[in-house]
PDB file of C-alpha atoms in Angstrom:
ATOM      1  CA  MET A   1      -0.057   0.013  -0.017  1.00 56.00           C
ATOM      2  CA  SER A   2       1.436   3.316  -0.938  1.00 60.00           C
ATOM      3  CA  VAL A   3       0.957   6.390   1.122  1.00 61.00           C
ATOM      4  CA  VAL A   4      -0.044   9.547  -0.597  1.00 58.00           C
ATOM      5  CA  GLN A   5       1.548  12.628   0.784  1.00 63.00           C
ATOM      6  CA  ILE A   6      -0.423  15.805   0.502  1.00 62.00           C
ATOM      7  CA  ALA A   7       1.544  18.949   0.302  1.00 58.00           C
ATOM      8  CA  PRO A   8       0.531  21.849   2.552  1.00 57.00           C
ATOM      9  CA  PRO A   9      -1.336  24.573   0.768  1.00 56.00           C
ATOM     10  CA  ALA A  10       0.858  27.081  -0.798  1.00 60.00           C
ATOM     11  CA  PRO A  11       0.783  30.489   1.037  1.00 70.00           C
ATOM     12  CA  ASP A  12      -1.492  33.104  -0.358  1.00 90.00           C
ATOM     13  CA  VAL A  13       0.054  35.923  -2.387  1.00 92.00           C
ATOM     14  CA  ARG A  14      -0.204  38.331   0.438  1.00 93.00           C
ATOM     15  CA  THR A  15       1.774  35.978   2.713  1.00 94.00           C
ATOM     16  CA  ARG A  16       4.223  35.283   0.029  1.00 95.00           C
ATOM     17  CA  ILE A  17       4.947  39.026  -0.365  1.00 95.00           C
ATOM     18  CA  LEU A  18       5.407  39.466   3.317  1.00 94.00           C
ATOM     19  CA  ASP A  19       7.627  36.511   3.498  1.00 93.00           C
ATOM     20  CA  ALA A  20       9.656  37.811   0.661  1.00 95.00           C
ATOM     21  CA  ALA A  21      10.096  41.275   2.154  1.00 93.00           C
ATOM     22  CA  GLU A  22      11.259  39.658   5.424  1.00 90.00           C
ATOM     23  CA  THR A  23      13.738  37.506   3.514  1.00 91.00           C
ATOM     24  CA  ILE A  24      15.223  40.572   1.783  1.00 92.00           C
ATOM     25  CA  VAL A  25      15.635  42.495   4.900  1.00 85.00           C
ATOM     26  CA  ARG A  26      17.242  39.596   6.538  1.00 84.00           C
ATOM     27  CA  ALA A  27      19.634  38.968   3.638  1.00 86.00           C
ATOM     28  CA  ARG A  28      20.426  42.478   2.330  1.00 86.00           C
ATOM     29  CA  GLY A  29      19.304  44.849   5.018  1.00 78.00           C
ATOM     30  CA  VAL A  30      16.720  47.761   4.797  1.00 77.00           C
ATOM     31  CA  PRO A  31      18.235  49.261   1.662  1.00 83.00           C
ATOM     32  CA  GLY A  32      17.579  46.060  -0.274  1.00 88.00           C
ATOM     33  CA  LEU A  33      13.925  46.181   0.349  1.00 89.00           C
ATOM     34  CA  THR A  34      12.252  47.795  -2.610  1.00 93.00           C
ATOM     35  CA  LEU A  35       8.776  47.031  -3.950  1.00 94.00           C
ATOM     36  CA  GLU A  36      10.413  45.653  -7.105  1.00 96.00           C
ATOM     37  CA  ALA A  37      12.761  43.371  -5.067  1.00 96.00           C
ATOM     38  CA  ALA A  38       9.818  42.121  -2.955  1.00 95.00           C
ATOM     39  CA  ALA A  39       7.670  41.407  -6.028  1.00 96.00           C
ATOM     40  CA  ARG A  40      10.476  39.579  -7.743  1.00 96.00           C
ATOM     41  CA  GLU A  41      11.278  37.481  -4.531  1.00 96.00           C
ATOM     42  CA  ALA A  42       7.625  36.612  -4.107  1.00 95.00           C
ATOM     43  CA  GLY A  43       7.190  35.641  -7.703  1.00 95.00           C
ATOM     44  CA  VAL A  44       4.501  38.334  -8.469  1.00 95.00           C
ATOM     45  CA  SER A  45       4.369  41.328 -10.731  1.00 95.00           C
ATOM     46  CA  LYS A  46       4.889  44.735  -9.247  1.00 93.00           C
ATOM     47  CA  GLY A  47       1.226  45.394 -10.005  1.00 94.00           C
ATOM     48  CA  GLY A  48       0.317  42.349  -7.993  1.00 93.00           C
ATOM     49  CA  LEU A  49       2.354  43.500  -5.111  1.00 94.00           C
ATOM     50  CA  LEU A  50       0.792  47.040  -5.326  1.00 95.00           C
ATOM     51  CA  TYR A  51      -2.657  45.402  -5.342  1.00 94.00           C
ATOM     52  CA  HIS A  52      -1.915  44.101  -1.830  1.00 94.00           C
ATOM     53  CA  PHE A  53       0.421  46.829  -0.602  1.00 94.00           C
ATOM     54  CA  GLY A  54       0.087  50.174  -2.171  1.00 94.00           C
ATOM     55  CA  SER A  55       3.396  51.546  -0.872  1.00 93.00           C
ATOM     56  CA  LYS A  56       6.650  50.437   0.947  1.00 90.00           C
ATOM     57  CA  GLU A  57       5.099  51.932   4.082  1.00 89.00           C
ATOM     58  CA  ALA A  58       1.941  49.720   3.726  1.00 93.00           C
ATOM     59  CA  LEU A  59       4.246  46.645   3.190  1.00 93.00           C
ATOM     60  CA  LEU A  60       6.290  47.523   6.384  1.00 90.00           C
ATOM     61  CA  ALA A  61       3.157  48.208   8.371  1.00 91.00           C
ATOM     62  CA  ALA A  62       1.803  44.849   7.350  1.00 92.00           C
ATOM     63  CA  LEU A  63       5.027  43.181   8.381  1.00 90.00           C
ATOM     64  CA  LEU A  64       4.816  44.872  11.822  1.00 90.00           C
ATOM     65  CA  THR A  65       1.134  43.954  12.207  1.00 92.00           C
ATOM     66  CA  ARG A  66       1.959  40.282  11.420  1.00 91.00           C
ATOM     67  CA  LEU A  67       4.791  40.337  13.843  1.00 89.00           C
ATOM     68  CA  ALA A  68       2.584  41.937  16.574  1.00 90.00           C
ATOM     69  CA  GLU A  69      -0.089  39.241  16.001  1.00 91.00           C
ATOM     70  CA  PHE A  70       2.570  36.411  16.216  1.00 89.00           C
ATOM     71  CA  VAL A  71       4.068  37.887  19.544  1.00 88.00           C
ATOM     72  CA  SER A  72       0.630  38.321  20.969  1.00 90.00           C
ATOM     73  CA  GLN A  73      -0.557  34.754  19.949  1.00 90.00           C
ATOM     74  CA  ASP A  74       2.679  33.164  21.175  1.00 87.00           C
ATOM     75  CA  PHE A  75       2.439  34.971  24.547  1.00 89.00           C
ATOM     76  CA  VAL A  76      -1.215  33.827  24.933  1.00 91.00           C
ATOM     77  CA  GLU A  77      -0.265  30.268  24.165  1.00 90.00           C
ATOM     78  CA  GLY A  78       2.638  30.503  26.657  1.00 88.00           C
ATOM     79  CA  MET A  79       0.287  31.762  29.323  1.00 91.00           C
ATOM     80  CA  GLU A  80      -2.059  28.808  28.634  1.00 93.00           C
ATOM     81  CA  ARG A  81       0.842  26.328  29.129  1.00 91.00           C
ATOM     82  CA  SER A  82       1.871  28.076  32.415  1.00 90.00           C
ATOM     83  CA  PRO A  83       0.075  27.095  35.549  1.00 89.00           C
ATOM     84  CA  PRO A  84      -2.505  29.576  36.932  1.00 90.00           C
ATOM     85  CA  GLY A  85      -1.524  31.709  39.824  1.00 91.00           C
ATOM     86  CA  PRO A  86       0.837  34.636  40.667  1.00 93.00           C
ATOM     87  CA  GLY A  87       3.693  35.018  38.199  1.00 93.00           C
ATOM     88  CA  ARG A  88       1.899  33.226  35.288  1.00 94.00           C
ATOM     89  CA  ALA A  89       2.655  36.056  32.854  1.00 95.00           C
ATOM     90  CA  ALA A  90       6.377  36.331  33.943  1.00 95.00           C
ATOM     91  CA  ARG A  91       6.685  32.454  33.799  1.00 94.00           C
ATOM     92  CA  ALA A  92       5.412  32.516  30.273  1.00 93.00           C
ATOM     93  CA  MET A  93       7.762  35.165  29.260  1.00 92.00           C
ATOM     94  CA  LEU A  94      10.768  33.277  30.858  1.00 92.00           C
ATOM     95  CA  ALA A  95       9.666  30.114  29.004  1.00 90.00           C
ATOM     96  CA  TRP A  96       9.419  32.104  25.740  1.00 88.00           C
ATOM     97  CA  GLY A  97      12.828  33.482  26.195  1.00 87.00           C
ATOM     98  CA  LEU A  98      14.897  30.645  27.721  1.00 88.00           C
ATOM     99  CA  GLU A  99      12.933  27.330  27.444  1.00 85.00           C
ATOM    100  CA  VAL A 100      13.223  27.083  23.689  1.00 78.00           C
ATOM    101  CA  SER A 101      16.279  25.793  21.850  1.00 76.00           C
ATOM    102  CA  GLU A 102      18.933  28.340  21.020  1.00 74.00           C
ATOM    103  CA  ALA A 103      18.346  27.713  17.279  1.00 77.00           C
ATOM    104  CA  GLU A 104      14.579  28.435  17.715  1.00 78.00           C
ATOM    105  CA  ALA A 105      15.272  31.521  19.818  1.00 73.00           C
ATOM    106  CA  ASN A 106      17.843  32.770  17.187  1.00 74.00           C
ATOM    107  CA  GLU A 107      15.422  32.131  14.240  1.00 78.00           C
ATOM    108  CA  ARG A 108      12.554  33.931  15.950  1.00 77.00           C
ATOM    109  CA  CYS A 109      14.890  36.783  16.905  1.00 78.00           C
ATOM    110  CA  ASP A 110      16.350  37.080  13.470  1.00 79.00           C
ATOM    111  CA  ARG A 111      12.900  37.367  11.901  1.00 80.00           C
ATOM    112  CA  ALA A 112      11.761  39.971  14.460  1.00 83.00           C
ATOM    113  CA  ALA A 113      14.917  41.958  14.237  1.00 83.00           C
ATOM    114  CA  ALA A 114      14.612  42.258  10.431  1.00 81.00           C
ATOM    115  CA  VAL A 115      11.070  43.595  10.798  1.00 84.00           C
ATOM    116  CA  PHE A 116      11.904  45.899  13.669  1.00 84.00           C
ATOM    117  CA  LEU A 117      14.972  47.431  12.076  1.00 83.00           C
ATOM    118  CA  ALA A 118      13.338  47.872   8.649  1.00 82.00           C
ATOM    119  CA  ALA A 119      10.390  49.603  10.150  1.00 84.00           C
ATOM    120  CA  PHE A 120      12.450  51.709  12.581  1.00 84.00           C
ATOM    121  CA  HIS A 121      14.839  52.753   9.776  1.00 83.00           C
ATOM    122  CA  HIS A 122      11.958  53.787   7.516  1.00 84.00           C
ATOM    123  CA  ASP A 123       9.464  55.354  10.116  1.00 88.00           C
ATOM    124  CA  PRO A 124       9.664  54.662  13.870  1.00 89.00           C
ATOM    125  CA  ALA A 125       5.889  55.240  14.032  1.00 91.00           C
ATOM    126  CA  LEU A 126       5.521  51.964  12.197  1.00 89.00           C
ATOM    127  CA  LEU A 127       6.503  50.168  15.398  1.00 91.00           C
ATOM    128  CA  ASP A 128       3.221  51.188  17.085  1.00 93.00           C
ATOM    129  CA  PRO A 129       1.480  47.842  16.641  1.00 91.00           C
ATOM    130  CA  ILE A 130       4.330  46.015  18.455  1.00 91.00           C
ATOM    131  CA  ARG A 131       4.537  48.816  21.003  1.00 93.00           C
ATOM    132  CA  ALA A 132       0.913  48.158  21.886  1.00 95.00           C
ATOM    133  CA  VAL A 133       1.512  44.377  22.260  1.00 93.00           C
ATOM    134  CA  VAL A 134       4.568  45.005  24.532  1.00 94.00           C
ATOM    135  CA  ALA A 135       2.458  47.376  26.561  1.00 96.00           C
ATOM    136  CA  GLY A 136      -0.096  44.631  27.033  1.00 95.00           C
ATOM    137  CA  LEU A 137       2.697  42.166  28.025  1.00 94.00           C
ATOM    138  CA  ARG A 138       4.025  44.641  30.432  1.00 96.00           C
ATOM    139  CA  GLU A 139       0.605  45.219  32.041  1.00 96.00           C
ATOM    140  CA  ALA A 140       0.126  41.370  32.353  1.00 95.00           C
ATOM    141  CA  VAL A 141       3.532  40.988  33.967  1.00 94.00           C
ATOM    142  CA  MET A 142       3.067  43.960  36.296  1.00 94.00           C
ATOM    143  CA  THR A 143      -0.338  42.756  37.568  1.00 94.00           C
ATOM    144  CA  ASP A 144       0.153  38.998  37.872  1.00 92.00           C
ATOM    145  CA  GLY A 145       0.607  39.000  41.620  1.00 93.00           C
ATOM    146  CA  LEU A 146       4.369  39.034  42.139  1.00 94.00           C
ATOM    147  CA  PRO A 147       6.266  41.427  44.470  1.00 93.00           C
ATOM    148  CA  PRO A 148       6.975  44.787  42.802  1.00 93.00           C
ATOM    149  CA  GLY A 149       9.812  44.578  40.350  1.00 94.00           C
ATOM    150  CA  HIS A 150      10.103  40.783  40.083  1.00 95.00           C
ATOM    151  CA  GLY A 151       8.115  40.271  36.922  1.00 95.00           C
ATOM    152  CA  MET A 152       9.612  43.357  35.354  1.00 96.00           C
ATOM    153  CA  ALA A 153      13.117  42.061  36.083  1.00 96.00           C
ATOM    154  CA  VAL A 154      12.184  38.977  34.135  1.00 96.00           C
ATOM    155  CA  MET A 155      10.830  40.932  31.290  1.00 95.00           C
ATOM    156  CA  ALA A 156      13.752  43.335  31.174  1.00 96.00           C
ATOM    157  CA  ALA A 157      16.177  40.325  31.154  1.00 96.00           C
ATOM    158  CA  MET A 158      14.272  38.713  28.227  1.00 93.00           C
ATOM    159  CA  ASP A 159      14.244  42.092  26.352  1.00 92.00           C
ATOM    160  CA  GLY A 160      17.936  42.422  26.990  1.00 93.00           C
ATOM    161  CA  LEU A 161      18.708  38.888  25.760  1.00 90.00           C
ATOM    162  CA  PHE A 162      16.567  39.677  22.673  1.00 88.00           C
ATOM    163  CA  MET A 163      18.514  42.914  22.046  1.00 88.00           C
ATOM    164  CA  ALA A 164      21.829  41.037  22.470  1.00 88.00           C
ATOM    165  CA  ARG A 165      20.760  38.576  19.844  1.00 85.00           C
ATOM    166  CA  ILE A 166      19.539  41.305  17.475  1.00 82.00           C
ATOM    167  CA  PHE A 167      22.787  43.154  17.534  1.00 83.00           C
ATOM    168  CA  GLY A 168      25.093  40.130  17.811  1.00 84.00           C
ATOM    169  CA  MET A 169      26.507  41.235  21.199  1.00 90.00           C
ATOM    170  CA  TYR A 170      26.581  37.850  22.673  1.00 88.00           C
ATOM    171  CA  GLU A 171      24.845  34.424  22.920  1.00 85.00           C
ATOM    172  CA  LEU A 172      24.478  32.537  26.145  1.00 87.00           C
ATOM    173  CA  ALA A 173      26.234  29.193  26.452  1.00 90.00           C
ATOM    174  CA  PRO A 174      23.955  26.297  27.535  1.00 90.00           C
ATOM    175  CA  ALA A 175      25.242  26.655  31.149  1.00 94.00           C
ATOM    176  CA  GLU A 176      24.695  30.322  31.163  1.00 94.00           C
ATOM    177  CA  ARG A 177      21.117  29.767  29.893  1.00 91.00           C
ATOM    178  CA  ARG A 178      20.460  27.304  32.720  1.00 93.00           C
ATOM    179  CA  ASP A 179      21.996  29.672  35.327  1.00 96.00           C
ATOM    180  CA  MET A 180      19.985  32.655  34.038  1.00 95.00           C
ATOM    181  CA  HIS A 181      16.797  30.641  34.033  1.00 94.00           C
ATOM    182  CA  ALA A 182      17.422  29.416  37.614  1.00 95.00           C
ATOM    183  CA  ALA A 183      18.138  32.863  38.855  1.00 95.00           C
ATOM    184  CA  LEU A 184      15.089  34.477  37.195  1.00 95.00           C
ATOM    185  CA  SER A 185      12.925  31.490  38.386  1.00 93.00           C
ATOM    186  CA  ARG A 186      13.813  32.432  41.952  1.00 93.00           C
ATOM    187  CA  LEU A 187      12.204  35.827  41.424  1.00 92.00           C
ATOM    188  CA  LEU A 188       8.982  34.099  40.473  1.00 91.00           C
ATOM    189  CA  GLU A 189       8.800  32.156  43.709  1.00 87.00           C
ATOM    190  CA  LEU A 190       6.417  33.636  46.300  1.00 72.00           C
ATOM    191  CA  PRO A 191       7.521  33.645  49.972  1.00 68.00           C
ATOM    192  CA  THR A 192       5.721  31.056  51.967  1.00 56.00           C
TER     193      THR A 192
END
């Protein structure tokens, strides 16, 4: 008996264009992102690209909106995996930053960095969708029942680690990741 493998559906044109724009920024930086280059990379005509995104600003805004939706969804899923109770949001954030493989963390960071830097380079106001998501994350961390500063210390550490990855400042060795996780986890323990 032969097994028939069914290929996953091809991404729609809009998704292909967004993926192409992200690929270009990751490979060639912000100056390499033009509407022509994005159309060529996505395998669509420039007119086809303009049908979905009327300008470079619209393309960048859509990239940021997609990233904001991903971060928000990923955080909600992390919260659902985290046991209820005080520190749930901070535990989800810690898991998001340090309980994934280094390769997964770097891939996620590289994708976000490309979008962040492209938008910031073009127009910092384009970051507003992700700023709104981060404000929501901050609110969740600050109000999840930990002593003042504990959840924010975890969030600031994860943000710092993200920035270190974006700018290639350093990567944590496996032992450093374990030590950092243990130290931050102690902040999430409530006194008995």
